[in-house]
mmCIF file of C-alpha atoms in Angstrom:
data_model
loop_
_atom_site.group_PDB
_atom_site.id
_atom_site.type_symbol
_atom_site.label_atom_id
_atom_site.label_comp_id
_atom_site.label_asym_id
_atom_site.label_seq_id
_atom_site.Cartn_x
_atom_site.Cartn_y
_atom_site.Cartn_z
ATOM 1 C CA UNK A 278 5.995 19.077 -6.534
ATOM 2 C CA UNK A 279 3.673 19.363 -3.550
ATOM 3 C CA UNK A 280 3.407 16.219 -1.423
ATOM 4 C CA UNK A 281 -0.123 14.854 -1.168
ATOM 5 C CA UNK A 282 -0.818 12.887 2.012
ATOM 6 C CA UNK A 283 -3.696 10.494 1.387
ATOM 7 C CA UNK A 284 -4.364 9.387 4.957
ATOM 8 C CA UNK A 285 -3.009 8.933 8.461
ATOM 9 C CA UNK A 286 -1.984 5.262 8.365
ATOM 10 C CA UNK A 287 -0.986 4.440 11.940
ATOM 11 C CA UNK A 288 0.214 5.697 15.286
ATOM 12 C CA UNK A 289 3.014 3.854 17.113
ATOM 13 C CA UNK A 290 3.534 4.067 20.858
ATOM 14 C CA UNK A 291 6.398 2.764 23.021
ATOM 15 C CA UNK A 292 5.787 0.344 25.876
ATOM 16 C CA UNK A 293 8.125 -1.418 28.295
ATOM 17 C CA UNK A 294 5.846 -4.427 28.893
ATOM 18 C CA UNK A 295 4.067 -5.686 25.769
ATOM 19 C CA UNK A 296 1.990 -8.275 27.655
ATOM 20 C CA UNK A 297 0.571 -5.662 30.047
ATOM 21 C CA UNK A 298 -0.148 -3.406 27.074
ATOM 22 C CA UNK A 299 -1.909 -6.256 25.243
ATOM 23 C CA UNK A 300 -4.085 -6.892 28.306
ATOM 24 C CA UNK A 301 -5.023 -3.203 28.373
ATOM 25 C CA UNK A 302 -5.710 -2.745 24.656
ATOM 26 C CA UNK A 303 -7.214 -6.187 23.910
ATOM 27 C CA UNK A 304 -8.963 -7.184 27.109
ATOM 28 C CA UNK A 305 -9.926 -3.839 28.632
ATOM 29 C CA UNK A 306 -10.528 -1.697 25.527
ATOM 30 C CA UNK A 307 -11.613 -4.589 23.310
ATOM 31 C CA UNK A 308 -9.356 -3.708 20.374
ATOM 32 C CA UNK A 309 -8.862 -6.387 17.714
ATOM 33 C CA UNK A 310 -5.239 -7.533 17.435
ATOM 34 C CA UNK A 311 -4.051 -8.122 13.870
ATOM 35 C CA UNK A 312 -0.924 -9.897 12.576
ATOM 36 C CA UNK A 313 2.362 -8.003 12.255
ATOM 37 C CA UNK A 314 4.793 -8.544 9.357
ATOM 38 C CA UNK A 315 6.992 -11.624 9.807
ATOM 39 C CA UNK A 316 10.109 -9.482 9.348
ATOM 40 C CA UNK A 317 9.413 -7.641 12.626
ATOM 41 C CA UNK A 318 11.681 -9.503 15.046
ATOM 42 C CA UNK A 319 11.007 -7.279 18.050
ATOM 43 C CA UNK A 320 8.113 -7.419 20.563
ATOM 44 C CA UNK A 321 4.876 -5.615 19.864
ATOM 45 C CA UNK A 322 1.252 -5.822 18.787
ATOM 46 C CA UNK A 323 -0.919 -4.161 16.134
ATOM 47 C CA UNK A 324 -4.581 -3.246 16.586
ATOM 48 C CA UNK A 325 -7.112 -2.561 13.834
ATOM 49 C CA UNK A 326 -9.198 0.532 14.557
ATOM 50 C CA UNK A 327 -11.037 0.593 11.230
ATOM 51 C CA UNK A 328 -9.358 3.315 9.202
ATOM 52 C CA UNK A 329 -6.153 3.471 11.279
ATOM 53 C CA UNK A 330 -3.867 0.988 13.042
ATOM 54 C CA UNK A 331 -2.346 1.304 16.514
ATOM 55 C CA UNK A 332 1.196 -0.118 16.782
ATOM 56 C CA UNK A 333 2.306 -1.033 20.298
ATOM 57 C CA UNK A 334 6.107 -1.336 20.151
ATOM 58 C CA UNK A 335 8.113 -3.119 22.819
ATOM 59 C CA UNK A 336 11.706 -2.464 23.849
ATOM 60 C CA UNK A 337 14.456 -2.787 21.234
ATOM 61 C CA UNK A 338 18.206 -2.516 21.404
ATOM 62 C CA UNK A 339 19.386 -0.031 20.466
ATOM 63 C CA UNK A 340 16.432 2.185 21.337
ATOM 64 C CA UNK A 341 15.301 3.879 18.140
ATOM 65 C CA UNK A 342 12.796 6.442 19.351
ATOM 66 C CA UNK A 343 9.952 4.227 18.188
ATOM 67 C CA UNK A 344 6.947 6.478 18.809
ATOM 68 C CA UNK A 345 5.773 8.125 15.600
ATOM 69 C CA UNK A 346 2.875 8.868 13.313
ATOM 70 C CA UNK A 347 2.763 7.478 9.786
ATOM 71 C CA UNK A 348 1.312 9.026 6.663
ATOM 72 C CA UNK A 349 0.393 7.225 3.430
ATOM 73 C CA UNK A 350 1.303 9.018 0.201
ATOM 74 C CA UNK A 351 0.672 8.288 -3.462
ATOM 75 C CA UNK A 352 4.371 7.998 -4.420
ATOM 76 C CA UNK A 353 6.713 7.447 -1.489
ATOM 77 C CA UNK A 354 9.852 7.744 -3.640
ATOM 78 C CA UNK A 355 8.846 11.141 -5.053
ATOM 79 C CA UNK A 356 7.950 12.207 -1.519
ATOM 80 C CA UNK A 357 11.392 11.147 -0.230
ATOM 81 C CA UNK A 358 13.026 13.287 -2.909
ATOM 82 C CA UNK A 359 10.944 16.313 -1.889
ATOM 83 C CA UNK A 360 11.697 15.760 1.806
ATOM 84 C CA UNK A 361 15.438 15.605 1.028
ATOM 85 C CA UNK A 362 15.218 18.752 -1.133
ATOM 86 C CA UNK A 363 13.585 20.529 1.820
ATOM 87 C CA UNK A 364 16.644 19.711 3.947
ATOM 88 C CA UNK A 365 15.329 16.816 6.021
ATOM 89 C CA UNK A 366 16.981 13.419 6.443
ATOM 90 C CA UNK A 367 15.408 10.366 4.818
ATOM 91 C CA UNK A 368 16.112 6.935 6.327
ATOM 92 C CA UNK A 369 14.598 3.977 4.478
ATOM 93 C CA UNK A 370 13.424 1.309 6.913
ATOM 94 C CA UNK A 371 15.117 -2.101 6.953
ATOM 95 C CA UNK A 372 12.058 -3.959 8.291
ATOM 96 C CA UNK A 373 10.148 -4.979 5.161
ATOM 97 C CA UNK A 374 6.363 -4.859 4.970
ATOM 98 C CA UNK A 375 5.003 -6.768 1.965
ATOM 99 C CA UNK A 376 3.817 -4.342 -0.724
ATOM 100 C CA UNK A 377 4.999 -1.214 1.121
ATOM 101 C CA UNK A 378 7.999 1.103 0.734
ATOM 102 C CA UNK A 379 8.623 3.469 3.646
ATOM 103 C CA UNK A 380 11.071 5.850 5.217
ATOM 104 C CA UNK A 381 11.472 7.852 8.398
ATOM 105 C CA UNK A 382 12.225 11.532 8.805
ATOM 106 C CA UNK A 383 11.719 14.103 11.557
ATOM 107 C CA UNK A 384 9.699 17.291 11.625
ATOM 108 C CA UNK A 385 11.428 20.585 12.569
ATOM 109 C CA UNK A 386 10.827 19.849 16.290
ATOM 110 C CA UNK A 387 12.401 16.387 16.094
ATOM 111 C CA UNK A 388 9.181 14.351 16.098
ATOM 112 C CA UNK A 389 9.645 11.065 14.235
ATOM 113 C CA UNK A 390 7.507 10.774 11.087
ATOM 114 C CA UNK A 391 7.053 7.699 8.894
ATOM 115 C CA UNK A 392 6.067 8.150 5.262
ATOM 116 C CA UNK A 393 4.875 5.113 3.349
ATOM 117 C CA UNK A 394 3.269 4.153 0.075
ATOM 118 C CA UNK A 395 2.797 1.262 -2.296
ATOM 119 C CA UNK A 396 5.979 -0.631 -3.127
ATOM 120 C CA UNK A 397 7.566 0.520 -6.363
ATOM 121 C CA UNK A 398 8.006 -2.472 -8.641
ATOM 122 C CA UNK A 399 11.313 -2.222 -10.522
#
């Protein structure tokens, strides 16, 4: 099966000082901050850019290599199977987003990639 990416969902960047970043993105650039999932217990902010979201991610312990790009796919579970078959690791994320299933992998150069799709109802 060939994986079909439907869109670029978000870009996440690392920051050391979330408040300074919020001043830059909200006050200077005028981006609209939107709520983050309640399960996210680490500092950060999300900004709605229309068809994509910017995630500003503050420091976490242990550091997880937070910067990444995220793709939305039609069936995230089928995609995870294909990624595994291709020899790449699949790590399902423990921070729940309502209605979304997602995992992380890395490209051949080690860049962190998030793949997400609609939650599969059992």
